[in-house]
Amino acid sequence: MSEAGSRERDQASLRRLAEGDVGALDTIWQDHADRAFRHALFVTGRREDAEDVVQSVFVRLAGLGADLLGVRDLGAYLGAMIHREAVGLSRRRKAGEDRADPDALLVVLPDPEADADRRRAAALLATLPSEQREAVVLHLWSGMTFREIGRVTGVSTFTAASRYRLATRHLRRAIEGGRR
Amino acid sequence: MRDLDRFEPPRVPESLRATVLARARAAASSSPALTRADRIFYSRRWRLGWAAAVAALALVEVLAARGPRWTPSAVVVRESDTAAEALGLAPGIRVGEVVVTGDDSARALTEDAL
């Protein structure tokens, strides 16, 4: 679906939800849940935390009532909510519990050789600071521009781009080091 | 980052869908119903109309400020006017006379009137 088409669909869902049609939540879930979950997963680094974040964000969104009509870009709005909730959860975590779980970050592939690569890539991702992981997941897998990432995470476009650059530089060095 | 292109983060667990949607439905049901005021407040047409009205008023204000200013050519203060008497206390203003005049024609007119 084109971007304009998906925005129209989002607007229609928000209108329906504001008018009390809870069936609109299914459409919103279908269109945004994967992206929201991946985003939360990369910030918190843990599957259970990501599930909590997604749950809390969807419940809050559903309870917005008339304010839903003021939402212009649902993807960015949900992204900002996920960011705030996930960062808040990570801050509340005790010191020493902030390491991401590499096994949670990337999907398991059936091919054993590819799985070894996946484990290595996930282990590298887990070593990154959460804001760099967030930039990677939003740019690489959610297809957001750095401007959009900046808006979602509350930083400038330049900062969003430099977080991504730092992350990829770190990953590249680690990969090249691993091959030697 | 080509090395990461081959992988992707996991999708949202299917088991989460039912739990989240049930709680979200409950939250949506308990939120207040949409009122006419809400519809107007969030209506794009109303907002555009409001913005256009403000812009039109601002434009009128600017045009009015740029046009020729109206200034009184002469002020006649009459003796019977109590407010004018108070004004007469100010230096240079004498009650019963032409007080302000910018040009000769105005002065002639006010002198005729007196």
PDB file of N, CA, C and O in Angstrom, chain A residues 18-19 22 25-26 29 33-34 37-38 41-42 47 51 55 58-59 62-63 66-67 69-70 104-107 109 114 117-118 121 140-141 168 171-172 175 179, chain B residues 1-21 23-29 31-35 38-39 42-44 47:
ATOM      1  N   ALA A  18     -12.201   6.699  17.638  1.00  0.00           N
ATOM      2  CA  ALA A  18     -12.672   7.857  18.422  1.00  0.00           C
ATOM      3  C   ALA A  18     -14.191   7.830  18.544  1.00  0.00           C
ATOM      4  O   ALA A  18     -14.748   8.274  19.553  1.00  0.00           O
ATOM      5  N   GLU A  19     -14.850   7.305  17.517  1.00  0.00           N
ATOM      6  CA  GLU A  19     -16.314   7.239  17.551  1.00  0.00           C
ATOM      7  C   GLU A  19     -16.824   6.020  18.324  1.00  0.00           C
ATOM      8  O   GLU A  19     -18.027   5.773  18.376  1.00  0.00           O
ATOM      9  N   VAL A  22     -14.551  -0.221  18.410  1.00  0.00           N
ATOM     10  CA  VAL A  22     -13.332  -0.884  18.880  1.00  0.00           C
ATOM     11  C   VAL A  22     -12.745  -1.855  17.849  1.00  0.00           C
ATOM     12  O   VAL A  22     -11.602  -2.271  17.972  1.00  0.00           O
ATOM     13  N   LEU A  25      -9.328  -1.208  16.307  1.00  0.00           N
ATOM     14  CA  LEU A  25      -8.078  -1.609  16.966  1.00  0.00           C
ATOM     15  C   LEU A  25      -7.417  -2.769  16.231  1.00  0.00           C
ATOM     16  O   LEU A  25      -6.193  -2.863  16.195  1.00  0.00           O
ATOM     17  N   ASP A  26      -8.227  -3.661  15.658  1.00  0.00           N
ATOM     18  CA  ASP A  26      -7.666  -4.793  14.899  1.00  0.00           C
ATOM     19  C   ASP A  26      -6.864  -4.304  13.703  1.00  0.00           C
ATOM     20  O   ASP A  26      -5.783  -4.807  13.414  1.00  0.00           O
ATOM     21  N   TRP A  29      -3.691  -2.721  14.900  1.00  0.00           N
ATOM     22  CA  TRP A  29      -2.762  -3.783  15.326  1.00  0.00           C
ATOM     23  C   TRP A  29      -2.101  -4.428  14.102  1.00  0.00           C
ATOM     24  O   TRP A  29      -0.887  -4.593  14.049  1.00  0.00           O
ATOM     25  N   ALA A  33       1.563  -3.246  14.727  1.00  0.00           N
ATOM     26  CA  ALA A  33       2.072  -4.005  15.883  1.00  0.00           C
ATOM     27  C   ALA A  33       3.500  -4.515  15.677  1.00  0.00           C
ATOM     28  O   ALA A  33       4.324  -4.423  16.593  1.00  0.00           O
ATOM     29  N   ASP A  34       3.811  -5.037  14.486  1.00  0.00           N
ATOM     30  CA  ASP A  34       5.159  -5.580  14.250  1.00  0.00           C
ATOM     31  C   ASP A  34       6.222  -4.504  14.427  1.00  0.00           C
ATOM     32  O   ASP A  34       7.222  -4.700  15.112  1.00  0.00           O
ATOM     33  N   PHE A  37       6.522  -3.501  18.044  1.00  0.00           N
ATOM     34  CA  PHE A  37       7.184  -4.519  18.869  1.00  0.00           C
ATOM     35  C   PHE A  37       8.701  -4.511  18.629  1.00  0.00           C
ATOM     36  O   PHE A  37       9.491  -4.563  19.576  1.00  0.00           O
ATOM     37  N   ARG A  38       9.090  -4.434  17.356  1.00  0.00           N
ATOM     38  CA  ARG A  38      10.525  -4.426  17.047  1.00  0.00           C
ATOM     39  C   ARG A  38      11.207  -3.203  17.653  1.00  0.00           C
ATOM     40  O   ARG A  38      12.318  -3.286  18.185  1.00  0.00           O
ATOM     41  N   LEU A  41      11.491  -3.740  21.311  1.00  0.00           N
ATOM     42  CA  LEU A  41      12.473  -4.797  21.571  1.00  0.00           C
ATOM     43  C   LEU A  41      13.902  -4.261  21.482  1.00  0.00           C
ATOM     44  O   LEU A  41      14.758  -4.596  22.302  1.00  0.00           O
ATOM     45  N   PHE A  42      14.150  -3.419  20.490  1.00  0.00           N
ATOM     46  CA  PHE A  42      15.511  -2.914  20.310  1.00  0.00           C
ATOM     47  C   PHE A  42      15.882  -1.862  21.359  1.00  0.00           C
ATOM     48  O   PHE A  42      17.055  -1.665  21.631  1.00  0.00           O
ATOM     49  N   ARG A  47      12.503  -9.381  25.304  1.00  0.00           N
ATOM     50  CA  ARG A  47      11.198  -9.700  24.731  1.00  0.00           C
ATOM     51  C   ARG A  47      10.036  -9.380  25.685  1.00  0.00           C
ATOM     52  O   ARG A  47       9.061  -8.772  25.280  1.00  0.00           O
ATOM     53  N   GLU A  51       7.023  -6.658  25.094  1.00  0.00           N
ATOM     54  CA  GLU A  51       5.589  -7.017  25.138  1.00  0.00           C
ATOM     55  C   GLU A  51       4.830  -6.075  26.078  1.00  0.00           C
ATOM     56  O   GLU A  51       3.743  -5.611  25.757  1.00  0.00           O
ATOM     57  N   GLN A  55       1.896  -3.481  24.943  1.00  0.00           N
ATOM     58  CA  GLN A  55       0.584  -3.563  25.595  1.00  0.00           C
ATOM     59  C   GLN A  55       0.186  -2.214  26.181  1.00  0.00           C
ATOM     60  O   GLN A  55      -0.906  -1.712  25.939  1.00  0.00           O
ATOM     61  N   PHE A  58      -0.660   0.406  23.390  1.00  0.00           N
ATOM     62  CA  PHE A  58      -1.950   0.188  22.711  1.00  0.00           C
ATOM     63  C   PHE A  58      -3.131   0.509  23.628  1.00  0.00           C
ATOM     64  O   PHE A  58      -4.134   1.054  23.175  1.00  0.00           O
ATOM     65  N   VAL A  59      -2.987   0.191  24.911  1.00  0.00           N
ATOM     66  CA  VAL A  59      -4.069   0.502  25.860  1.00  0.00           C
ATOM     67  C   VAL A  59      -4.213   2.022  25.986  1.00  0.00           C
ATOM     68  O   VAL A  59      -5.321   2.559  25.986  1.00  0.00           O
ATOM     69  N   ALA A  62      -5.832   3.456  22.869  1.00  0.00           N
ATOM     70  CA  ALA A  62      -7.272   3.168  22.813  1.00  0.00           C
ATOM     71  C   ALA A  62      -8.067   4.078  23.737  1.00  0.00           C
ATOM     72  O   ALA A  62      -9.225   4.393  23.466  1.00  0.00           O
ATOM     73  N   GLY A  63      -7.434   4.527  24.835  1.00  0.00           N
ATOM     74  CA  GLY A  63      -8.138   5.361  25.805  1.00  0.00           C
ATOM     75  C   GLY A  63      -8.062   6.851  25.512  1.00  0.00           C
ATOM     76  O   GLY A  63      -8.521   7.663  26.309  1.00  0.00           O
ATOM     77  N   ALA A  66     -11.374  11.451  22.193  1.00  0.00           N
ATOM     78  CA  ALA A  66     -11.454  12.501  21.164  1.00  0.00           C
ATOM     79  C   ALA A  66     -10.076  12.941  20.671  1.00  0.00           C
ATOM     80  O   ALA A  66      -9.935  13.376  19.523  1.00  0.00           O
ATOM     81  N   ASP A  67      -9.055  12.822  21.539  1.00  0.00           N
ATOM     82  CA  ASP A  67      -7.708  13.251  21.135  1.00  0.00           C
ATOM     83  C   ASP A  67      -7.161  12.449  19.951  1.00  0.00           C
ATOM     84  O   ASP A  67      -6.213  12.877  19.291  1.00  0.00           O
ATOM     85  N   LEU A  69      -8.525  12.142  17.239  1.00  0.00           N
ATOM     86  CA  LEU A  69      -8.802  12.914  16.022  1.00  0.00           C
ATOM     87  C   LEU A  69      -7.694  13.910  15.722  1.00  0.00           C
ATOM     88  O   LEU A  69      -7.570  14.395  14.600  1.00  0.00           O
ATOM     89  N   GLY A  70      -6.888  14.226  16.728  1.00  0.00           N
ATOM     90  CA  GLY A  70      -5.790  15.181  16.532  1.00  0.00           C
ATOM     91  C   GLY A  70      -4.513  14.522  16.030  1.00  0.00           C
ATOM     92  O   GLY A  70      -3.548  15.215  15.719  1.00  0.00           O
ATOM     93  N   ALA A 104      17.001 -12.514  21.742  1.00  0.00           N
ATOM     94  CA  ALA A 104      15.673 -11.942  21.496  1.00  0.00           C
ATOM     95  C   ALA A 104      15.661 -11.028  20.274  1.00  0.00           C
ATOM     96  O   ALA A 104      14.599 -10.761  19.713  1.00  0.00           O
ATOM     97  N   LEU A 105      16.851 -10.557  19.853  1.00  0.00           N
ATOM     98  CA  LEU A 105      16.869  -9.457  18.877  1.00  0.00           C
ATOM     99  C   LEU A 105      16.601  -9.850  17.429  1.00  0.00           C
ATOM    100  O   LEU A 105      15.986  -9.092  16.682  1.00  0.00           O
ATOM    101  N   LEU A 106      17.107 -10.997  16.997  1.00  0.00           N
ATOM    102  CA  LEU A 106      16.921 -11.379  15.584  1.00  0.00           C
ATOM    103  C   LEU A 106      16.260 -12.745  15.488  1.00  0.00           C
ATOM    104  O   LEU A 106      16.425 -13.576  16.384  1.00  0.00           O
ATOM    105  N   VAL A 107      15.540 -12.952  14.391  1.00  0.00           N
ATOM    106  CA  VAL A 107      14.789 -14.212  14.283  1.00  0.00           C
ATOM    107  C   VAL A 107      15.698 -15.401  13.999  1.00  0.00           C
ATOM    108  O   VAL A 107      16.752 -15.260  13.372  1.00  0.00           O
ATOM    109  N   LEU A 109      16.823 -18.590  12.144  1.00  0.00           N
ATOM    110  CA  LEU A 109      16.639 -19.106  10.779  1.00  0.00           C
ATOM    111  C   LEU A 109      16.815 -20.630  10.799  1.00  0.00           C
ATOM    112  O   LEU A 109      17.555 -21.157  11.631  1.00  0.00           O
ATOM    113  N   ALA A 114      23.445 -20.173   8.730  1.00  0.00           N
ATOM    114  CA  ALA A 114      22.897 -18.819   8.817  1.00  0.00           C
ATOM    115  C   ALA A 114      22.564 -18.470  10.256  1.00  0.00           C
ATOM    116  O   ALA A 114      22.684 -17.319  10.668  1.00  0.00           O
ATOM    117  N   ASP A 117      25.526 -17.080  11.965  1.00  0.00           N
ATOM    118  CA  ASP A 117      25.717 -15.665  11.598  1.00  0.00           C
ATOM    119  C   ASP A 117      24.732 -14.782  12.367  1.00  0.00           C
ATOM    120  O   ASP A 117      25.070 -13.698  12.816  1.00  0.00           O
ATOM    121  N   ARG A 118      23.492 -15.262  12.442  1.00  0.00           N
ATOM    122  CA  ARG A 118      22.459 -14.487  13.131  1.00  0.00           C
ATOM    123  C   ARG A 118      22.855 -14.274  14.592  1.00  0.00           C
ATOM    124  O   ARG A 118      22.734 -13.183  15.127  1.00  0.00           O
ATOM    125  N   ALA A 121      25.566 -11.632  14.704  1.00  0.00           N
ATOM    126  CA  ALA A 121      25.027 -10.288  14.447  1.00  0.00           C
ATOM    127  C   ALA A 121      24.204  -9.798  15.645  1.00  0.00           C
ATOM    128  O   ALA A 121      24.318  -8.638  16.063  1.00  0.00           O
ATOM    129  N   LEU A 140      16.741   0.691   9.456  1.00  0.00           N
ATOM    130  CA  LEU A 140      16.973  -0.503   8.634  1.00  0.00           C
ATOM    131  C   LEU A 140      15.708  -1.334   8.426  1.00  0.00           C
ATOM    132  O   LEU A 140      15.434  -1.788   7.322  1.00  0.00           O
ATOM    133  N   TRP A 141      14.927  -1.523   9.477  1.00  0.00           N
ATOM    134  CA  TRP A 141      13.794  -2.447   9.354  1.00  0.00           C
ATOM    135  C   TRP A 141      12.431  -1.768   9.335  1.00  0.00           C
ATOM    136  O   TRP A 141      11.459  -2.364   8.914  1.00  0.00           O
ATOM    137  N   THR A 168      26.673   1.532  12.969  1.00  0.00           N
ATOM    138  CA  THR A 168      27.137   0.719  11.834  1.00  0.00           C
ATOM    139  C   THR A 168      28.668   0.650  11.813  1.00  0.00           C
ATOM    140  O   THR A 168      29.228  -0.381  11.471  1.00  0.00           O
ATOM    141  N   LEU A 171      29.593  -1.912  14.371  1.00  0.00           N
ATOM    142  CA  LEU A 171      29.269  -3.266  13.907  1.00  0.00           C
ATOM    143  C   LEU A 171      30.250  -3.722  12.829  1.00  0.00           C
ATOM    144  O   LEU A 171      30.716  -4.868  12.839  1.00  0.00           O
ATOM    145  N   ARG A 172      30.579  -2.792  11.923  1.00  0.00           N
ATOM    146  CA  ARG A 172      31.498  -3.144  10.826  1.00  0.00           C
ATOM    147  C   ARG A 172      32.854  -3.544  11.386  1.00  0.00           C
ATOM    148  O   ARG A 172      33.452  -4.542  10.980  1.00  0.00           O
ATOM    149  N   ILE A 175      32.656  -6.893  12.972  1.00  0.00           N
ATOM    150  CA  ILE A 175      32.538  -7.967  11.976  1.00  0.00           C
ATOM    151  C   ILE A 175      33.895  -8.226  11.316  1.00  0.00           C
ATOM    152  O   ILE A 175      34.332  -9.363  11.179  1.00  0.00           O
ATOM    153  N   ARG A 179      36.382 -11.600  11.445  1.00  0.00           N
ATOM    154  CA  ARG A 179      36.781 -12.387  10.261  1.00  0.00           C
ATOM    155  C   ARG A 179      38.281 -12.650  10.236  1.00  0.00           C
ATOM    156  O   ARG A 179      38.750 -13.565   9.584  1.00  0.00           O
TER     157      ARG A 179
ATOM    158  N   MET B   1      24.047  -1.430   5.802  1.00  0.00           N
ATOM    159  CA  MET B   1      24.642  -2.484   6.635  1.00  0.00           C
ATOM    160  C   MET B   1      24.228  -3.832   6.053  1.00  0.00           C
ATOM    161  O   MET B   1      23.245  -4.435   6.465  1.00  0.00           O
ATOM    162  N   ARG B   2      25.021  -4.304   5.114  1.00  0.00           N
ATOM    163  CA  ARG B   2      24.639  -5.496   4.350  1.00  0.00           C
ATOM    164  C   ARG B   2      24.580  -6.751   5.228  1.00  0.00           C
ATOM    165  O   ARG B   2      23.788  -7.650   4.989  1.00  0.00           O
ATOM    166  N   ASP B   3      25.456  -6.795   6.254  1.00  0.00           N
ATOM    167  CA  ASP B   3      25.490  -7.989   7.099  1.00  0.00           C
ATOM    168  C   ASP B   3      24.176  -8.197   7.849  1.00  0.00           C
ATOM    169  O   ASP B   3      23.823  -9.313   8.188  1.00  0.00           O
ATOM    170  N   LEU B   4      23.486  -7.093   8.093  1.00  0.00           N
ATOM    171  CA  LEU B   4      22.227  -7.203   8.831  1.00  0.00           C
ATOM    172  C   LEU B   4      21.037  -7.409   7.913  1.00  0.00           C
ATOM    173  O   LEU B   4      19.946  -7.756   8.370  1.00  0.00           O
ATOM    174  N   ASP B   5      21.252  -7.176   6.609  1.00  0.00           N
ATOM    175  CA  ASP B   5      20.152  -7.297   5.652  1.00  0.00           C
ATOM    176  C   ASP B   5      19.564  -8.702   5.615  1.00  0.00           C
ATOM    177  O   ASP B   5      18.415  -8.892   5.264  1.00  0.00           O
ATOM    178  N   ARG B   6      20.384  -9.680   5.943  1.00  0.00           N
ATOM    179  CA  ARG B   6      19.942 -11.079   5.842  1.00  0.00           C
ATOM    180  C   ARG B   6      19.031 -11.491   6.992  1.00  0.00           C
ATOM    181  O   ARG B   6      18.431 -12.541   6.956  1.00  0.00           O
ATOM    182  N   PHE B   7      19.013 -10.657   8.016  1.00  0.00           N
ATOM    183  CA  PHE B   7      18.211 -11.002   9.201  1.00  0.00           C
ATOM    184  C   PHE B   7      17.123  -9.973   9.417  1.00  0.00           C
ATOM    185  O   PHE B   7      17.131  -8.916   8.823  1.00  0.00           O
ATOM    186  N   GLU B   8      16.235 -10.325  10.306  1.00  0.00           N
ATOM    187  CA  GLU B   8      15.257  -9.317  10.716  1.00  0.00           C
ATOM    188  C   GLU B   8      14.818  -9.582  12.146  1.00  0.00           C
ATOM    189  O   GLU B   8      14.895 -10.723  12.624  1.00  0.00           O
ATOM    190  N   PRO B   9      14.380  -8.524  12.826  1.00  0.00           N
ATOM    191  CA  PRO B   9      13.914  -8.744  14.197  1.00  0.00           C
ATOM    192  C   PRO B   9      12.628  -9.561  14.176  1.00  0.00           C
ATOM    193  O   PRO B   9      11.918  -9.580  13.158  1.00  0.00           O
ATOM    194  N   PRO B  10      12.327 -10.225  15.279  1.00  0.00           N
ATOM    195  CA  PRO B  10      11.119 -11.065  15.288  1.00  0.00           C
ATOM    196  C   PRO B  10       9.838 -10.255  15.170  1.00  0.00           C
ATOM    197  O   PRO B  10       9.807  -9.075  15.529  1.00  0.00           O
ATOM    198  N   ARG B  11       8.805 -10.880  14.635  1.00  0.00           N
ATOM    199  CA  ARG B  11       7.480 -10.242  14.563  1.00  0.00           C
ATOM    200  C   ARG B  11       6.843 -10.288  15.954  1.00  0.00           C
ATOM    201  O   ARG B  11       7.284 -11.049  16.811  1.00  0.00           O
ATOM    202  N   VAL B  12       5.797  -9.513  16.102  1.00  0.00           N
ATOM    203  CA  VAL B  12       5.106  -9.486  17.387  1.00  0.00           C
ATOM    204  C   VAL B  12       4.484 -10.863  17.642  1.00  0.00           C
ATOM    205  O   VAL B  12       3.904 -11.459  16.725  1.00  0.00           O
ATOM    206  N   PRO B  13       4.650 -11.420  18.853  1.00  0.00           N
ATOM    207  CA  PRO B  13       4.097 -12.760  19.119  1.00  0.00           C
ATOM    208  C   PRO B  13       2.569 -12.767  18.949  1.00  0.00           C
ATOM    209  O   PRO B  13       1.896 -11.855  19.412  1.00  0.00           O
ATOM    210  N   GLU B  14       2.086 -13.798  18.308  1.00  0.00           N
ATOM    211  CA  GLU B  14       0.631 -13.894  18.038  1.00  0.00           C
ATOM    212  C   GLU B  14      -0.161 -13.948  19.342  1.00  0.00           C
ATOM    213  O   GLU B  14      -1.276 -13.436  19.426  1.00  0.00           O
ATOM    214  N   SER B  15       0.469 -14.554  20.383  1.00  0.00           N
ATOM    215  CA  SER B  15      -0.235 -14.694  21.668  1.00  0.00           C
ATOM    216  C   SER B  15      -0.519 -13.336  22.318  1.00  0.00           C
ATOM    217  O   SER B  15      -1.429 -13.204  23.139  1.00  0.00           O
ATOM    218  N   LEU B  16       0.274 -12.346  21.939  1.00  0.00           N
ATOM    219  CA  LEU B  16       0.118 -11.010  22.551  1.00  0.00           C
ATOM    220  C   LEU B  16      -1.129 -10.301  22.032  1.00  0.00           C
ATOM    221  O   LEU B  16      -1.735  -9.490  22.734  1.00  0.00           O
ATOM    222  N   ARG B  17      -1.482 -10.616  20.804  1.00  0.00           N
ATOM    223  CA  ARG B  17      -2.596  -9.915  20.138  1.00  0.00           C
ATOM    224  C   ARG B  17      -3.892  -9.936  20.973  1.00  0.00           C
ATOM    225  O   ARG B  17      -4.475  -8.880  21.233  1.00  0.00           O
ATOM    226  N   ALA B  18      -4.291 -11.132  21.392  1.00  0.00           N
ATOM    227  CA  ALA B  18      -5.564 -11.269  22.111  1.00  0.00           C
ATOM    228  C   ALA B  18      -5.548 -10.491  23.424  1.00  0.00           C
ATOM    229  O   ALA B  18      -6.492  -9.757  23.741  1.00  0.00           O
ATOM    230  N   THR B  19      -4.443 -10.623  24.167  1.00  0.00           N
ATOM    231  CA  THR B  19      -4.347  -9.938  25.466  1.00  0.00           C
ATOM    232  C   THR B  19      -4.415  -8.425  25.296  1.00  0.00           C
ATOM    233  O   THR B  19      -5.182  -7.731  25.970  1.00  0.00           O
ATOM    234  N   VAL B  20      -3.573  -7.927  24.377  1.00  0.00           N
ATOM    235  CA  VAL B  20      -3.484  -6.468  24.198  1.00  0.00           C
ATOM    236  C   VAL B  20      -4.807  -5.910  23.690  1.00  0.00           C
ATOM    237  O   VAL B  20      -5.306  -4.905  24.206  1.00  0.00           O
ATOM    238  N   LEU B  21      -5.381  -6.568  22.689  1.00  0.00           N
ATOM    239  CA  LEU B  21      -6.621  -6.035  22.114  1.00  0.00           C
ATOM    240  C   LEU B  21      -7.781  -6.073  23.109  1.00  0.00           C
ATOM    241  O   LEU B  21      -8.603  -5.166  23.129  1.00  0.00           O
ATOM    242  N   ARG B  23      -7.518  -5.713  26.396  1.00  0.00           N
ATOM    243  CA  ARG B  23      -7.320  -4.590  27.330  1.00  0.00           C
ATOM    244  C   ARG B  23      -7.563  -3.250  26.628  1.00  0.00           C
ATOM    245  O   ARG B  23      -8.104  -2.321  27.219  1.00  0.00           O
ATOM    246  N   ALA B  24      -7.149  -3.165  25.380  1.00  0.00           N
ATOM    247  CA  ALA B  24      -7.341  -1.911  24.631  1.00  0.00           C
ATOM    248  C   ALA B  24      -8.829  -1.657  24.382  1.00  0.00           C
ATOM    249  O   ALA B  24      -9.287  -0.512  24.470  1.00  0.00           O
ATOM    250  N   ARG B  25      -9.570  -2.722  24.115  1.00  0.00           N
ATOM    251  CA  ARG B  25     -11.029  -2.568  23.903  1.00  0.00           C
ATOM    252  C   ARG B  25     -11.688  -2.053  25.177  1.00  0.00           C
ATOM    253  O   ARG B  25     -12.546  -1.177  25.129  1.00  0.00           O
ATOM    254  N   ALA B  26     -11.254  -2.592  26.310  1.00  0.00           N
ATOM    255  CA  ALA B  26     -11.814  -2.133  27.588  1.00  0.00           C
ATOM    256  C   ALA B  26     -11.503  -0.656  27.801  1.00  0.00           C
ATOM    257  O   ALA B  26     -12.363   0.114  28.244  1.00  0.00           O
ATOM    258  N   ALA B  27     -10.277  -0.264  27.466  1.00  0.00           N
ATOM    259  CA  ALA B  27      -9.881   1.144  27.642  1.00  0.00           C
ATOM    260  C   ALA B  27     -10.687   2.039  26.707  1.00  0.00           C
ATOM    261  O   ALA B  27     -11.134   3.126  27.094  1.00  0.00           O
ATOM    262  N   ALA B  28     -10.891   1.572  25.464  1.00  0.00           N
ATOM    263  CA  ALA B  28     -11.652   2.373  24.488  1.00  0.00           C
ATOM    264  C   ALA B  28     -13.107   2.517  24.933  1.00  0.00           C
ATOM    265  O   ALA B  28     -13.704   3.587  24.777  1.00  0.00           O
ATOM    266  N   SER B  29     -13.660   1.453  25.496  1.00  0.00           N
ATOM    267  CA  SER B  29     -15.067   1.508  25.926  1.00  0.00           C
ATOM    268  C   SER B  29     -15.262   2.459  27.100  1.00  0.00           C
ATOM    269  O   SER B  29     -16.315   3.066  27.241  1.00  0.00           O
ATOM    270  N   SER B  31     -13.504   5.181  27.638  1.00  0.00           N
ATOM    271  CA  SER B  31     -13.161   6.590  27.335  1.00  0.00           C
ATOM    272  C   SER B  31     -14.439   7.344  26.949  1.00  0.00           C
ATOM    273  O   SER B  31     -15.368   6.761  26.391  1.00  0.00           O
ATOM    274  N   PRO B  32     -14.517   8.652  27.281  1.00  0.00           N
ATOM    275  CA  PRO B  32     -15.759   9.395  27.029  1.00  0.00           C
ATOM    276  C   PRO B  32     -16.119   9.463  25.545  1.00  0.00           C
ATOM    277  O   PRO B  32     -15.228   9.483  24.684  1.00  0.00           O
ATOM    278  N   ALA B  33     -17.434   9.478  25.292  1.00  0.00           N
ATOM    279  CA  ALA B  33     -17.900   9.503  23.894  1.00  0.00           C
ATOM    280  C   ALA B  33     -17.578  10.857  23.241  1.00  0.00           C
ATOM    281  O   ALA B  33     -17.429  11.861  23.933  1.00  0.00           O
ATOM    282  N   LEU B  34     -17.494  10.803  21.926  1.00  0.00           N
ATOM    283  CA  LEU B  34     -17.163  12.001  21.150  1.00  0.00           C
ATOM    284  C   LEU B  34     -18.329  12.998  21.196  1.00  0.00           C
ATOM    285  O   LEU B  34     -19.472  12.617  20.965  1.00  0.00           O
ATOM    286  N   THR B  35     -18.047  14.264  21.505  1.00  0.00           N
ATOM    287  CA  THR B  35     -19.108  15.268  21.536  1.00  0.00           C
ATOM    288  C   THR B  35     -19.045  16.138  20.271  1.00  0.00           C
ATOM    289  O   THR B  35     -18.059  16.072  19.529  1.00  0.00           O
ATOM    290  N   ASP B  38     -16.019  18.337  20.351  1.00  0.00           N
ATOM    291  CA  ASP B  38     -14.787  17.641  19.943  1.00  0.00           C
ATOM    292  C   ASP B  38     -14.668  17.615  18.428  1.00  0.00           C
ATOM    293  O   ASP B  38     -13.602  17.859  17.863  1.00  0.00           O
ATOM    294  N   ARG B  39     -15.791  17.313  17.783  1.00  0.00           N
ATOM    295  CA  ARG B  39     -15.776  17.230  16.317  1.00  0.00           C
ATOM    296  C   ARG B  39     -15.398  18.568  15.704  1.00  0.00           C
ATOM    297  O   ARG B  39     -14.629  18.638  14.739  1.00  0.00           O
ATOM    298  N   TYR B  42     -11.590  19.418  16.432  1.00  0.00           N
ATOM    299  CA  TYR B  42     -10.619  18.662  15.647  1.00  0.00           C
ATOM    300  C   TYR B  42     -10.922  18.670  14.146  1.00  0.00           C
ATOM    301  O   TYR B  42     -10.228  18.016  13.384  1.00  0.00           O
ATOM    302  N   SER B  43     -11.967  19.411  13.737  1.00  0.00           N
ATOM    303  CA  SER B  43     -12.313  19.416  12.323  1.00  0.00           C
ATOM    304  C   SER B  43     -11.302  20.233  11.520  1.00  0.00           C
ATOM    305  O   SER B  43     -10.990  21.373  11.870  1.00  0.00           O
ATOM    306  N   ARG B  44     -10.814  19.634  10.456  1.00  0.00           N
ATOM    307  CA  ARG B  44      -9.820  20.317   9.629  1.00  0.00           C
ATOM    308  C   ARG B  44     -10.437  21.553   8.965  1.00  0.00           C
ATOM    309  O   ARG B  44      -9.806  22.596   8.884  1.00  0.00           O
ATOM    310  N   ARG B  47     -10.733  24.391  11.397  1.00  0.00           N
ATOM    311  CA  ARG B  47      -9.408  24.958  11.692  1.00  0.00           C
ATOM    312  C   ARG B  47      -8.936  25.819  10.527  1.00  0.00           C
ATOM    313  O   ARG B  47      -8.389  26.897  10.730  1.00  0.00           O
TER     314      ARG B  47
END
